[in-house]
XYZ file of C-alpha atoms in Angstrom:
301
model
C 15.504 -12.092 0.643
C 14.957 -8.336 0.629
C 13.080 -6.616 -2.181
C 13.640 -2.894 -2.737
C 11.475 -0.731 -4.962
C 12.471 2.632 -6.422
C 9.430 4.036 -8.263
C 10.565 7.658 -8.038
C 9.202 8.322 -4.568
C 9.291 11.937 -3.500
C 11.468 13.020 -0.572
C 11.428 16.807 -0.445
C 12.799 19.031 2.304
C 10.772 22.093 1.297
C 7.396 21.444 -0.296
C 4.181 23.455 -0.565
C 1.586 20.876 0.490
C -2.138 21.321 -0.118
C -4.723 18.867 1.176
C -8.398 18.815 0.217
C -10.494 17.797 3.201
C -13.930 17.083 1.733
C -16.946 15.374 3.313
C -18.596 12.400 1.532
C -21.961 14.160 1.977
C -22.799 17.846 2.176
C -22.667 19.162 5.722
C -21.236 22.054 7.710
C -17.817 23.724 7.433
C -16.551 24.883 10.827
C -13.589 27.112 9.894
C -13.017 30.192 7.784
C -10.430 31.012 5.162
C -7.200 32.164 6.795
C -7.714 30.076 9.948
C -4.636 28.285 11.319
C -5.489 24.664 12.106
C -3.761 21.747 13.801
C -3.979 18.081 12.658
C -6.661 16.917 15.114
C -8.895 19.984 14.635
C -12.347 19.274 13.164
C -12.839 21.453 10.073
C -16.152 20.064 8.775
C -18.863 17.669 9.883
C -21.958 15.912 8.565
C -24.293 13.040 9.399
C -24.360 9.736 7.543
C -27.800 8.152 7.007
C -28.703 5.567 9.619
C -28.777 1.897 8.680
C -32.042 0.260 7.585
C -33.413 -2.662 9.576
C -36.376 -4.813 8.524
C -38.447 -6.512 11.234
C -40.808 -9.296 10.124
C -43.521 -8.643 12.707
C -45.972 -11.132 11.197
C -43.543 -14.030 11.647
C -42.320 -12.939 15.064
C -45.844 -12.623 16.472
C -47.484 -15.417 14.421
C -50.184 -13.140 13.024
C -51.483 -12.606 9.502
C -49.707 -9.939 7.472
C -52.892 -7.872 7.274
C -53.075 -7.701 11.081
C -49.654 -6.112 11.527
C -50.890 -2.465 11.350
C -53.510 -3.344 13.982
C -51.082 -4.802 16.534
C -48.545 -1.986 16.237
C -48.140 0.353 19.223
C -46.058 2.741 17.121
C -46.931 4.543 13.911
C -44.885 5.584 10.903
C -42.562 8.451 11.842
C -42.459 7.538 15.549
C -39.094 7.301 17.281
C -38.240 4.057 19.101
C -35.476 2.847 21.402
C -33.610 -0.427 21.016
C -35.563 -3.137 22.868
C -38.724 -1.020 23.185
C -42.019 -2.900 22.667
C -43.493 -1.764 19.344
C -46.273 -4.338 18.824
C -48.555 -6.450 21.053
C -51.206 -9.012 20.141
C -53.602 -10.994 22.314
C -55.293 -14.272 21.521
C -57.665 -16.837 23.087
C -59.704 -14.255 25.010
C -56.611 -12.364 26.067
C -55.006 -15.262 27.909
C -51.991 -15.387 25.606
C -50.015 -12.354 24.572
C -47.114 -11.969 22.136
C -45.018 -8.896 21.502
C -42.226 -7.554 19.292
C -39.444 -5.152 20.189
C -37.427 -2.632 18.180
C -34.141 -4.160 16.928
C -32.459 -0.727 16.776
C -32.836 2.831 18.046
C -34.293 5.028 15.323
C -37.518 5.801 13.490
C -40.387 3.727 12.086
C -40.169 4.283 8.318
C -43.024 2.081 7.131
C -45.550 -0.505 8.321
C -46.856 -2.949 5.705
C -50.088 -4.906 5.965
C -49.121 -6.743 2.772
C -45.670 -8.101 3.666
C -46.156 -8.023 7.428
C -42.857 -6.187 7.769
C -41.856 -3.006 9.562
C -38.930 -0.965 8.215
C -36.869 0.980 10.753
C -34.155 3.534 10.069
C -31.322 3.943 12.540
C -30.175 7.275 13.895
C -27.867 9.356 11.694
C -24.172 8.729 12.413
C -21.991 11.817 12.946
C -18.916 12.117 10.724
C -16.145 14.602 11.438
C -13.432 15.668 8.998
C -10.170 16.675 10.668
C -7.508 18.965 9.240
C -4.905 16.132 9.184
C -1.999 18.579 8.771
C -1.016 21.764 10.588
C -1.430 24.724 8.285
C -3.721 27.462 7.003
C -7.160 27.219 5.415
C -6.666 28.680 1.916
C -10.047 27.719 0.474
C -13.497 26.960 1.855
C -15.754 24.731 -0.252
C -19.269 25.640 1.002
C -20.989 22.764 2.816
C -18.338 20.330 1.583
C -14.921 20.996 3.108
C -11.707 22.970 2.901
C -8.220 23.094 1.436
C -5.391 23.191 3.990
C -1.978 24.476 2.970
C 1.358 24.157 4.709
C 5.057 24.376 3.918
C 7.044 21.441 5.102
C 8.935 18.237 4.511
C 7.163 15.697 2.304
C 8.256 12.051 2.341
C 6.568 9.276 0.375
C 6.844 5.621 1.335
C 6.589 2.505 -0.810
C 3.940 0.778 1.310
C 1.818 1.441 4.363
C -1.112 0.254 6.447
C -3.367 2.211 8.760
C -4.965 5.611 8.276
C -4.290 9.228 9.133
C -2.629 10.091 12.418
C -0.034 12.475 13.810
C 2.533 12.750 16.553
C 5.940 13.998 17.610
C 8.885 12.373 15.818
C 11.149 10.183 17.954
C 14.233 8.297 16.735
C 14.272 4.725 18.066
C 17.390 3.778 16.083
C 20.766 5.532 15.878
C 21.421 4.562 12.245
C 19.361 3.594 9.184
C 20.894 0.099 9.316
C 19.608 -0.852 12.780
C 16.600 -3.100 13.362
C 13.676 -1.685 15.331
C 12.897 -4.501 17.754
C 10.598 -4.536 20.776
C 13.407 -3.533 23.197
C 13.644 -0.172 21.412
C 9.932 0.624 21.929
C 9.569 2.611 25.157
C 6.592 3.822 27.266
C 7.542 7.414 26.389
C 6.713 6.643 22.753
C 2.990 6.872 23.500
C 1.342 9.190 20.969
C 4.603 9.530 19.003
C 5.707 8.684 15.443
C 8.551 6.203 15.988
C 11.288 6.132 13.334
C 13.337 2.959 12.911
C 16.117 1.855 10.606
C 16.260 -1.139 8.285
C 13.415 -3.274 9.648
C 10.645 -3.315 12.236
C 9.785 -6.669 13.768
C 6.306 -8.011 14.318
C 6.935 -8.031 18.084
C 8.006 -4.375 17.977
C 4.790 -3.388 16.207
C 2.722 -5.229 18.793
C 4.649 -3.492 21.583
C 4.111 -0.105 19.888
C 0.355 -0.747 19.771
C 0.362 -1.860 23.400
C 2.145 1.325 24.490
C -0.040 3.596 22.345
C 2.400 4.858 19.693
C 0.714 6.738 16.831
C 2.849 5.349 14.036
C 6.039 3.620 12.943
C 8.224 4.560 9.960
C 10.929 2.121 8.887
C 13.016 1.103 5.888
C 11.673 -2.444 5.521
C 9.137 -4.928 6.833
C 9.093 -8.698 6.400
C 6.227 -9.903 4.196
C 5.608 -12.919 6.457
C 5.389 -10.588 9.460
C 2.901 -8.484 7.496
C 0.714 -11.529 6.891
C 0.884 -12.474 10.570
C 0.235 -8.894 11.681
C -2.842 -8.462 9.478
C -4.123 -12.003 9.836
C -4.634 -12.388 6.075
C -2.866 -12.060 2.714
C -3.065 -8.477 1.541
C -2.924 -9.143 -2.212
C -3.524 -5.990 -4.268
C -6.028 -4.397 -1.923
C -6.149 -0.703 -1.133
C -4.792 -0.118 2.361
C -5.409 2.657 4.848
C -8.693 1.470 6.367
C -7.227 -1.105 8.756
C -8.222 -0.747 12.402
C -4.924 -1.883 13.918
C -4.288 0.827 16.466
C -1.214 2.084 14.607
C -0.066 3.327 11.197
C 2.986 1.734 9.562
C 4.962 3.293 6.697
C 7.706 1.382 4.878
C 10.034 3.672 2.917
C 12.183 1.199 0.935
C 10.642 -2.263 0.462
C 10.091 -5.733 1.920
C 12.795 -7.397 3.943
C 15.665 -5.853 5.878
C 16.580 -2.720 3.888
C 18.323 0.302 5.370
C 16.307 3.484 5.190
C 17.737 5.897 2.614
C 20.356 8.057 4.408
C 18.755 11.336 3.286
C 15.342 10.241 4.548
C 16.779 9.079 7.866
C 18.720 12.338 8.247
C 15.582 14.399 7.638
C 13.762 12.539 10.396
C 16.738 12.907 12.739
C 17.000 16.625 11.988
C 13.343 17.132 12.868
C 13.046 14.872 15.901
C 10.651 16.524 18.333
C 8.671 18.146 15.512
C 5.072 17.179 14.741
C 4.469 14.870 11.776
C 1.231 13.894 10.042
C 1.299 10.423 8.481
C -1.054 8.317 6.373
C -0.454 4.674 5.458
C -3.000 4.545 2.597
C -1.516 2.699 -0.395
C -2.898 1.865 -3.835
C -0.641 0.354 -6.481
C -3.116 0.109 -9.350
C -4.574 2.947 -11.459
C -4.699 6.168 -9.485
C -1.582 5.337 -7.456
C -1.661 6.411 -3.806
C 1.501 6.339 -1.729
C 1.844 6.469 2.067
C 3.181 9.810 3.226
C 4.807 11.772 6.017
C 4.315 15.546 6.244
C 6.353 17.597 8.732
C 5.185 21.197 8.996
C 7.903 23.873 9.178
C 7.469 27.593 9.710
C 9.298 30.888 9.862
C 12.604 31.472 8.073
C 13.138 27.742 7.476
C 9.896 27.503 5.463
């Protein structure tokens, strides 16, 4: 049985869209106010702290905790490579030797003669913030990020999975009532946002991933197919962080439900145009809806 939801989702042909693109930690902003950016362009970057790893050298080398500083080949602050020998001990007149290696690449943070442990910190992980939409930088937040503005079509969905991506719009169905099955997914859909009709099948989604499509937008999706696709029951979790190789946006509800004619017509009108999509969904406090943004310019904007 199909279940449609109508919570006042926004479908607007001409909308002024502003997106804050802010880093989780202070870093470096790479663009200036007034710069025109495209979705995949990096606008800010930072480095996340490396992970902490604790190596119990005393246990690994069968020495007393107090001896650990003496057997270390490296000192606090030294850089080490994964698998590099960091400690060596000899016993029974040097006939027997034991050693310990670095579990990660990084830096020696501390060496304890009380616990017999060595704390290592991994290398910082680079994090890049992309523009996500095509538009103009209207505000620079020093060392934090930017605000990108564009005029375009804004379409909210009822449910989605997968994160931010973009691609050229292609129509895989001729009407909002047709089912998007695997036969309608073509090799030329690689890197594209594929628009279906009333339902996308599990097999079609798998084929879209296999062929490298960026995203799929459809009217409905079967809840049992969703469970099979994810491999678990979603419950009331926040979506958008799934690593599935594709972003899915459902515009109407669960089951076979024709996409709203106006929504389908907007996609059809702008086939070949670039769309930015995000499947992130949160249905509790602070509601987040999946979205499609199609940038328009010139007289039409």
